[in-house]
Amino acid sequence: MAHALSFAVSPHQLWNLWHTHSSDPASLSWTISVLVLSLVGLLWSLSRKSSTRARTSLGPNGSAPVCPPDQLKDDLKGGVANAYAFERQLTVPFDVGDVRVSKILIHPIKSCRGTSLQEARYTPEGLENDRKWCIIEAESHNIITAREVGKMVLITPKVEVDAASPYGGRLTVSFPADSDCETFSVPLNPTDDLLADWPVIEDCRMFGVYLVEGYVVSSTLDGPGSRTPSEVLSDYFGRAVHLVMKGPTPRVCPPTQAFPKLQETAKFQDGYPFLVASEESLEEVRRVVSAFAQDESPEARIGGIDRERWKGGGVEIERFRPNIVFKGSGVPFAEDMWRRIRLHPSESEPNSMGDEARTFTLVSKCTRCLLPNVDTTTGARDAAVPYKVLLKFRRNKDPARMSKPCFGCNAVVGGTGVVRVGDGVEVLEWASGIGV
């Protein structure tokens, strides 16, 4: 804009130029040129300001305008994502209806296939057996994820509880049929005697930032002559790797803008003990994906999108790898505005937990990477969906990472308890502004 406006002169100066040089043809041409360039610069400047106001439509103090949820839902009907509507802040509180837990998911080995449960125990470090194990590079100790190796999502860990076992059961790990890798089983909760024989790695590296302690799982429950988990997994990955179980040293969670003094720990989760999301948010993502896949106008262009594949918007919740999924608010991304929630057992279940043990605090939104682009059934990474679509309407939601798109919220809990499908959800405290 500065380049265009550098040609602009004031009306008084234009009159003086015209009056002085009107009798000289060469000077007159120069004066007309200045006039035209000034007019172009002025029109360009006005159009930019108007465009910016239309895009942001900022309210008082530079904040995004607020709107009732019903109006937001009306704004989102039809067509491609309405960026202006998505930049609005929801007015809070609003009626969330009968919100309940609709799905519970654990991912025993980080980045491998998840398991849907009807109920799960939890501690402040997360759901029982969720991200309790991971796979690391044997030399660098870097934790491997499906961001780099998409076929990890085809490895299927299954928790098999057995009260009669000295280990409380087993974790059975299976592979795709065409991998030629045999299924193996390891102790679910190894005894101290068994752990004494497993090497300890103190510097399992996550994102090059976190150092996490873990045991190299060095034995199986498959009998004499069976290969170790490291040997089987190294065949699958085509390089030397280890299966690692989280050690006892706490792994501290990073602080968030809302909670700069956060004192929580986790296992091998990316950041925090729990990830929550809602079916309404997923449905909105599906709607927007479908809209972009079917809209061929220039403004709806997304590089690499397979229009035929995604015209139905079929993005499944498993791609986002949440732990607890809610349903019932009727408002997409309502969870963005929930600061504290409390779970209530359904009427058929006894309530033996204290209030704090059932209270979850949403500490931040979950900024997304390319992992949800990995197809959970094939291990192939999509060129566009959902990441590039999320960039269109879910950026500028997390104050710490405004350039990243968000889906779901990170959470911590006040104690130990059990969560069940059908549990009710009560909103105890609302977030303001752009949410948690």
Coordinates of C-alpha atoms in Angstrom, one line a residue:
M1 CA 0.0 0.0 0.0
A2 CA 2.9 2.4 0.7
H3 CA 4.1 2.1 -2.9
A4 CA 0.8 3.1 -4.3
L5 CA 0.2 5.9 -1.9
S6 CA 3.7 7.4 -2.6
F7 CA 2.3 8.8 -5.8
A8 CA -0.6 10.6 -4.0
V9 CA -0.6 14.3 -3.6
S10 CA -3.1 16.7 -1.9
P11 CA -6.0 18.4 -3.8
H12 CA -4.3 21.8 -3.2
Q13 CA -1.0 20.5 -4.8
L14 CA -2.9 19.2 -7.8
W15 CA -4.6 22.6 -8.4
N16 CA -1.2 24.3 -8.2
L17 CA 0.3 21.8 -10.7
W18 CA -2.6 22.2 -13.1
H19 CA -2.6 26.1 -12.9
T20 CA 1.2 26.3 -13.3
H21 CA 1.7 23.9 -16.2
S22 CA -1.6 24.0 -18.1
S23 CA 0.0 26.0 -20.9
D24 CA 2.8 23.6 -21.4
P25 CA 1.8 20.3 -23.2
A26 CA 4.6 18.3 -21.7
S27 CA 4.0 19.6 -18.3
L28 CA 0.3 19.0 -18.7
S29 CA 0.9 15.4 -19.6
W30 CA 3.0 15.0 -16.5
T31 CA 0.3 16.6 -14.4
I32 CA -2.4 14.3 -15.8
S33 CA -0.2 11.3 -15.1
V34 CA 0.2 12.3 -11.4
L35 CA -3.5 12.8 -11.2
V36 CA -4.3 9.3 -12.5
L37 CA -1.7 7.6 -10.3
S38 CA -3.0 9.5 -7.2
L39 CA -6.6 8.5 -8.0
V40 CA -5.6 4.8 -8.5
G41 CA -3.6 4.9 -5.2
L42 CA -6.6 6.4 -3.4
L43 CA -9.1 3.8 -4.7
W44 CA -6.7 0.9 -4.0
S45 CA -6.3 2.1 -0.4
L46 CA -10.0 2.5 0.2
S47 CA -10.7 -1.0 -1.3
R48 CA -8.1 -2.5 1.0
K49 CA -9.5 -0.9 4.1
S50 CA -13.0 -1.9 3.2
S51 CA -11.9 -5.5 2.5
T52 CA -10.1 -5.7 5.8
R53 CA -13.2 -4.4 7.7
A54 CA -15.4 -6.9 5.9
R55 CA -13.0 -9.8 6.8
T56 CA -12.4 -9.0 10.4
S57 CA -15.5 -6.9 11.3
L58 CA -13.8 -6.2 14.6
G59 CA -15.9 -5.2 17.6
P60 CA -14.9 -2.9 20.5
N61 CA -11.2 -3.0 21.5
G62 CA -10.3 -4.9 18.4
S63 CA -12.1 -8.1 19.5
A64 CA -14.1 -10.3 17.1
P65 CA -17.8 -9.6 17.2
V66 CA -20.0 -11.9 19.4
C67 CA -23.0 -13.7 18.2
P68 CA -25.6 -16.1 19.6
P69 CA -25.1 -19.8 18.7
D70 CA -28.4 -19.9 16.7
Q71 CA -27.2 -17.0 14.5
L72 CA -23.9 -18.7 14.0
K73 CA -25.6 -21.9 12.9
D74 CA -27.6 -19.9 10.4
D75 CA -24.4 -18.3 9.1
L76 CA -22.9 -21.7 8.4
K77 CA -25.6 -23.1 6.2
G78 CA -24.7 -23.9 2.6
G79 CA -21.7 -22.9 0.4
V80 CA -18.1 -23.0 1.4
A81 CA -17.0 -22.0 4.9
N82 CA -18.0 -18.5 5.8
A83 CA -14.7 -17.2 7.2
Y84 CA -16.4 -14.1 8.7
A85 CA -18.9 -16.2 10.7
F86 CA -16.1 -18.5 12.0
E87 CA -14.1 -15.5 13.2
R88 CA -17.0 -14.5 15.6
Q89 CA -16.9 -15.1 19.3
L90 CA -19.9 -17.0 20.6
T91 CA -21.8 -15.2 23.3
V92 CA -21.5 -17.2 26.6
P93 CA -23.1 -18.8 28.4
F94 CA -25.6 -20.5 26.0
D95 CA -27.9 -23.4 26.4
V96 CA -26.0 -26.6 25.6
G97 CA -28.9 -29.0 25.9
D98 CA -28.4 -32.6 27.1
V99 CA -24.7 -33.2 26.5
R100 CA -23.4 -36.7 27.1
V101 CA -20.3 -38.8 26.5
S102 CA -20.8 -40.5 23.2
K103 CA -17.5 -42.2 22.6
I104 CA -14.3 -43.2 24.6
L105 CA -11.1 -44.0 22.8
I106 CA -7.7 -45.2 24.0
H107 CA -4.5 -45.5 22.0
P108 CA -2.3 -47.9 24.0
I109 CA 0.7 -47.4 21.7
K110 CA 1.3 -43.8 20.6
S111 CA 0.3 -43.3 16.9
C112 CA -1.0 -46.9 16.5
R113 CA -4.6 -47.9 16.1
G114 CA -7.1 -46.8 18.8
T115 CA -9.7 -48.9 20.7
S116 CA -13.3 -47.8 21.4
L117 CA -14.5 -48.6 24.9
Q118 CA -17.8 -48.3 26.8
E119 CA -16.0 -47.2 30.0
A120 CA -12.5 -46.4 31.1
R121 CA -10.7 -45.7 34.4
Y122 CA -8.6 -42.5 34.5
T123 CA -6.0 -40.8 36.7
P124 CA -4.7 -37.3 36.4
E125 CA -2.2 -38.7 33.8
G126 CA -5.0 -39.8 31.4
L127 CA -7.2 -42.8 30.6
E128 CA -5.9 -46.1 31.8
N129 CA -3.5 -47.6 29.2
D130 CA -3.8 -44.6 26.9
R131 CA -0.4 -43.8 25.3
K132 CA 1.3 -46.0 27.9
W133 CA 3.6 -47.3 25.2
C134 CA 5.5 -45.8 22.3
I135 CA 7.9 -46.8 19.6
I136 CA 11.4 -45.2 19.4
E137 CA 14.4 -45.1 17.1
A138 CA 17.0 -47.5 18.6
E139 CA 19.9 -45.1 18.1
S140 CA 18.5 -41.6 18.5
H141 CA 15.7 -42.5 21.0
N142 CA 13.3 -40.2 19.0
I143 CA 9.7 -41.2 19.5
I144 CA 8.2 -42.2 16.1
T145 CA 4.7 -41.1 15.2
A146 CA 2.4 -41.6 12.2
R147 CA 3.4 -38.1 11.1
E148 CA 6.5 -39.7 9.8
V149 CA 5.4 -43.3 9.3
G150 CA 1.8 -43.5 8.2
K151 CA 1.6 -47.3 8.4
M152 CA 1.9 -47.1 12.2
V153 CA -1.9 -46.6 12.3
L154 CA -2.3 -50.2 10.9
I155 CA -0.6 -51.7 14.0
T156 CA -3.4 -52.9 16.3
P157 CA -2.7 -53.0 20.1
K158 CA -5.4 -54.7 22.1
V159 CA -5.6 -54.6 25.9
E160 CA -6.7 -57.9 27.4
V161 CA -7.5 -57.7 31.1
D162 CA -7.0 -60.9 33.1
A163 CA -7.4 -60.7 36.9
A164 CA -5.8 -64.1 37.3
S165 CA -2.6 -63.0 35.6
P166 CA 0.4 -61.8 37.7
Y167 CA 0.5 -58.9 35.2
G168 CA -3.2 -58.1 35.2
G169 CA -3.5 -59.2 31.6
R170 CA -1.6 -58.6 28.4
L171 CA -1.2 -56.1 25.5
T172 CA -1.5 -58.0 22.2
V173 CA 0.0 -56.3 19.2
S174 CA -1.0 -57.4 15.7
F175 CA 0.0 -56.3 12.2
P176 CA -1.5 -56.2 8.7
A177 CA -1.6 -59.6 7.0
D178 CA 0.7 -58.5 4.2
S179 CA 3.4 -57.4 6.6
D180 CA 4.6 -60.9 7.4
C181 CA 5.0 -59.7 11.0
E182 CA 3.8 -62.1 13.7
T183 CA 1.5 -61.1 16.5
F184 CA 3.1 -60.8 20.0
S185 CA 1.9 -60.2 23.5
V186 CA 3.6 -58.4 26.4
P187 CA 2.7 -58.0 30.1
L188 CA 0.1 -55.3 30.7
N189 CA 1.5 -54.3 34.1
P190 CA 5.0 -55.9 34.5
T191 CA 6.2 -56.9 38.0
D192 CA 9.2 -55.2 39.6
D193 CA 11.2 -58.5 39.1
L194 CA 10.5 -58.4 35.3
L195 CA 11.2 -54.7 35.0
A196 CA 14.6 -55.2 36.7
D197 CA 15.7 -57.1 33.5
W198 CA 14.4 -54.4 31.1
P199 CA 16.8 -51.6 30.0
V200 CA 15.8 -48.1 31.0
I201 CA 16.0 -45.2 28.6
E202 CA 15.9 -41.8 30.3
D203 CA 15.9 -39.7 27.1
C204 CA 13.1 -40.8 24.9
R205 CA 12.7 -37.7 22.8
M206 CA 9.4 -36.2 21.8
F207 CA 9.5 -33.5 19.2
G208 CA 13.1 -32.8 20.2
V209 CA 11.7 -31.0 23.3
Y210 CA 10.5 -33.5 25.9
L211 CA 12.7 -36.2 27.5
V212 CA 10.6 -39.0 28.7
E213 CA 11.8 -42.0 30.7
G214 CA 10.8 -45.5 29.6
Y215 CA 11.5 -49.2 29.8
V216 CA 12.5 -51.2 26.7
V217 CA 9.9 -54.0 26.5
S218 CA 12.3 -56.9 26.3
S219 CA 10.2 -60.0 26.8
T220 CA 6.9 -61.4 25.6
L221 CA 4.3 -63.8 26.9
D222 CA 4.5 -66.0 23.7
G223 CA 6.7 -68.8 25.0
P224 CA 10.3 -70.0 24.3
G225 CA 11.8 -69.1 20.9
S226 CA 9.5 -66.1 20.3
R227 CA 11.1 -62.9 19.0
T228 CA 11.3 -59.8 21.1
P229 CA 9.0 -56.8 20.4
S230 CA 12.1 -54.9 19.1
E231 CA 12.9 -57.6 16.6
V232 CA 9.3 -57.8 15.2
L233 CA 8.8 -54.0 15.1
S234 CA 12.2 -53.5 13.5
D235 CA 11.1 -55.8 10.6
Y236 CA 7.9 -53.8 10.2
F237 CA 9.7 -50.4 10.2
G238 CA 12.7 -51.5 8.2
R239 CA 15.1 -50.1 10.8
A240 CA 16.1 -50.7 14.4
V241 CA 13.3 -49.6 16.8
H242 CA 12.1 -50.5 20.3
L243 CA 8.8 -50.8 22.0
V244 CA 9.0 -48.7 25.2
M245 CA 6.7 -48.6 28.2
K246 CA 6.4 -45.3 30.2
G247 CA 8.7 -45.3 33.3
P248 CA 7.8 -43.9 36.8
T249 CA 9.5 -40.5 36.4
P250 CA 6.8 -37.9 35.8
R251 CA 6.7 -36.2 32.4
V252 CA 5.6 -32.6 33.0
C253 CA 3.0 -31.0 30.8
P254 CA 3.8 -27.6 29.2
P255 CA 2.0 -24.5 30.6
T256 CA -0.6 -22.8 28.5
Q257 CA -1.5 -19.1 28.2
A258 CA -4.5 -19.5 30.5
F259 CA -2.5 -21.7 33.0
P260 CA 1.1 -20.4 33.0
K261 CA 1.7 -22.3 36.3
L262 CA 0.1 -25.6 35.2
Q263 CA 1.4 -28.5 37.4
E264 CA 0.2 -31.6 35.6
T265 CA 1.9 -34.7 34.2
A266 CA 1.2 -37.1 31.4
K267 CA 2.5 -40.3 29.7
F268 CA 3.3 -40.3 26.0
Q269 CA 0.5 -38.0 24.9
D270 CA 1.6 -35.1 22.7
G271 CA 1.0 -32.5 25.4
Y272 CA -1.8 -33.2 28.0
P273 CA -3.5 -36.1 29.7
F274 CA -6.8 -35.8 27.8
L275 CA -8.1 -34.7 24.4
V276 CA -11.8 -34.0 24.2
A277 CA -14.0 -33.1 21.2
S278 CA -17.6 -33.2 20.1
E279 CA -19.6 -34.8 17.4
E280 CA -21.1 -31.4 16.4
S281 CA -17.6 -30.2 15.7
L282 CA -16.8 -33.2 13.6
E283 CA -20.1 -32.8 11.6
E284 CA -19.1 -29.2 10.9
V285 CA -15.7 -30.3 9.6
R286 CA -17.4 -32.8 7.4
R287 CA -19.8 -30.2 6.1
V288 CA -17.0 -27.8 5.3
V289 CA -14.9 -30.5 3.6
S290 CA -17.9 -31.5 1.5
A291 CA -18.6 -27.9 0.5
F292 CA -15.0 -27.3 -0.5
A293 CA -14.9 -30.6 -2.5
Q294 CA -18.0 -29.6 -4.5
D295 CA -17.3 -25.9 -5.0
E296 CA -15.0 -25.3 -7.9
S297 CA -14.9 -21.5 -7.7
P298 CA -11.5 -19.9 -7.4
E299 CA -12.1 -18.7 -3.8
A300 CA -12.8 -22.3 -2.7
R301 CA -9.7 -23.8 -4.3
I302 CA -7.7 -26.2 -2.1
G303 CA -4.6 -27.6 -3.6
G304 CA -4.5 -31.4 -3.9
I305 CA -8.1 -32.1 -2.8
D306 CA -9.7 -35.2 -4.2
R307 CA -13.1 -33.8 -5.0
E308 CA -14.7 -37.1 -5.8
R309 CA -13.5 -38.8 -2.6
W310 CA -14.4 -35.9 -0.3
K311 CA -17.7 -34.7 -1.7
G312 CA -19.5 -36.6 1.0
G313 CA -17.2 -35.1 3.7
G314 CA -16.4 -38.5 5.2
V315 CA -13.9 -37.5 7.9
E316 CA -14.0 -39.9 10.9
I317 CA -13.3 -38.9 14.5
E318 CA -10.6 -41.5 14.8
R319 CA -8.3 -39.4 12.6
F320 CA -8.2 -36.7 15.4
R321 CA -7.4 -39.3 18.1
P322 CA -9.5 -37.9 21.0
N323 CA -10.1 -39.6 24.3
I324 CA -13.6 -38.4 25.2
V325 CA -16.2 -37.4 22.6
F326 CA -19.4 -35.5 23.5
K327 CA -22.7 -35.1 21.8
G328 CA -25.8 -33.0 22.5
S329 CA -24.8 -29.3 22.5
G330 CA -26.1 -28.7 19.0
V331 CA -23.4 -26.1 18.5
P332 CA -20.2 -26.8 16.5
F333 CA -17.0 -26.2 18.6
A334 CA -19.1 -25.5 21.7
E335 CA -16.3 -27.1 23.7
D336 CA -14.0 -24.2 22.7
M337 CA -15.9 -22.1 25.2
W338 CA -16.0 -24.6 28.1
R339 CA -13.4 -23.9 30.8
R340 CA -14.5 -26.5 33.4
I341 CA -17.0 -29.3 33.0
R342 CA -18.2 -32.1 35.3
L343 CA -19.2 -35.6 34.3
H344 CA -22.3 -37.1 35.9
P345 CA -22.9 -40.8 35.8
S346 CA -26.1 -42.0 34.1
E347 CA -29.0 -42.8 36.4
S348 CA -28.2 -46.5 36.1
E349 CA -24.6 -46.1 37.4
P350 CA -23.7 -45.4 41.0
N351 CA -21.9 -42.1 41.8
S352 CA -19.0 -42.9 44.1
M353 CA -16.6 -40.2 42.9
G354 CA -16.1 -36.8 44.5
D355 CA -16.8 -33.6 42.6
E356 CA -13.1 -32.8 41.9
A357 CA -12.5 -36.3 40.5
R358 CA -15.2 -35.7 38.0
T359 CA -14.2 -32.2 37.1
F360 CA -12.2 -31.6 33.9
T361 CA -10.5 -28.3 33.1
L362 CA -10.0 -27.5 29.5
V363 CA -6.5 -25.8 29.5
S364 CA -6.2 -25.0 25.7
K365 CA -7.4 -25.9 22.3
C366 CA -5.6 -28.6 20.4
T367 CA -3.6 -27.2 17.5
R368 CA -3.4 -29.7 14.7
C369 CA -0.6 -31.1 12.5
L370 CA -0.7 -33.3 9.4
L371 CA -1.4 -36.5 11.4
P372 CA -5.2 -36.4 10.9
N373 CA -4.5 -36.6 7.1
V374 CA -3.4 -40.2 7.6
D375 CA -6.1 -42.6 6.6
T376 CA -6.8 -44.9 9.5
T377 CA -7.6 -47.9 7.2
T378 CA -4.8 -47.6 4.7
G379 CA -2.0 -45.6 6.4
A380 CA -1.8 -43.3 3.3
R381 CA -1.6 -39.5 3.9
D382 CA -4.1 -37.3 2.1
A383 CA -2.7 -34.3 0.3
A384 CA -5.4 -31.9 1.6
V385 CA -8.0 -33.3 4.1
P386 CA -8.6 -32.3 6.8
Y387 CA -5.5 -30.1 7.4
K388 CA -5.8 -27.7 4.5
V389 CA -9.6 -27.4 5.0
L390 CA -9.1 -26.6 8.7
L391 CA -6.7 -23.9 7.8
K392 CA -9.5 -22.2 6.0
F393 CA -11.7 -21.7 9.0
R394 CA -10.0 -22.9 12.2
R395 CA -7.0 -20.7 12.5
N396 CA -6.5 -17.8 14.9
K397 CA -8.2 -19.8 17.7
D398 CA -5.3 -20.6 20.0
P399 CA -3.5 -17.4 21.3
A400 CA -0.2 -19.2 21.6
R401 CA -0.2 -20.6 18.0
M402 CA -2.5 -18.5 15.9
S403 CA -1.2 -19.8 12.6
K404 CA -2.2 -23.4 13.4
P405 CA -5.7 -24.8 12.9
C406 CA -7.6 -26.2 16.0
F407 CA -9.8 -29.1 16.6
G408 CA -10.7 -30.4 20.1
C409 CA -9.4 -29.2 23.5
N410 CA -6.7 -30.4 25.8
A411 CA -7.9 -31.2 29.4
V412 CA -6.7 -32.2 32.8
V413 CA -8.7 -33.7 35.7
G414 CA -8.9 -33.2 39.4
G415 CA -8.7 -36.9 40.5
T416 CA -9.1 -40.6 39.8
G417 CA -12.4 -42.0 38.4
V418 CA -14.3 -43.8 35.7
V419 CA -15.9 -42.3 32.6
R420 CA -18.6 -44.1 30.8
V421 CA -20.5 -43.7 27.5
G422 CA -23.8 -42.0 28.5
D423 CA -22.3 -39.9 31.3
G424 CA -23.9 -36.4 31.4
V425 CA -21.8 -33.3 31.0
E426 CA -22.4 -30.1 33.1
V427 CA -20.6 -26.9 32.2
L428 CA -19.3 -25.3 35.4
E429 CA -17.4 -22.4 34.0
W430 CA -17.2 -20.7 30.6
A431 CA -14.2 -19.2 28.8
S432 CA -14.4 -15.7 27.3
G433 CA -13.0 -14.2 24.1
I434 CA -11.8 -16.8 21.6
G435 CA -12.3 -19.6 24.2
V436 CA -10.0 -21.9 26.1

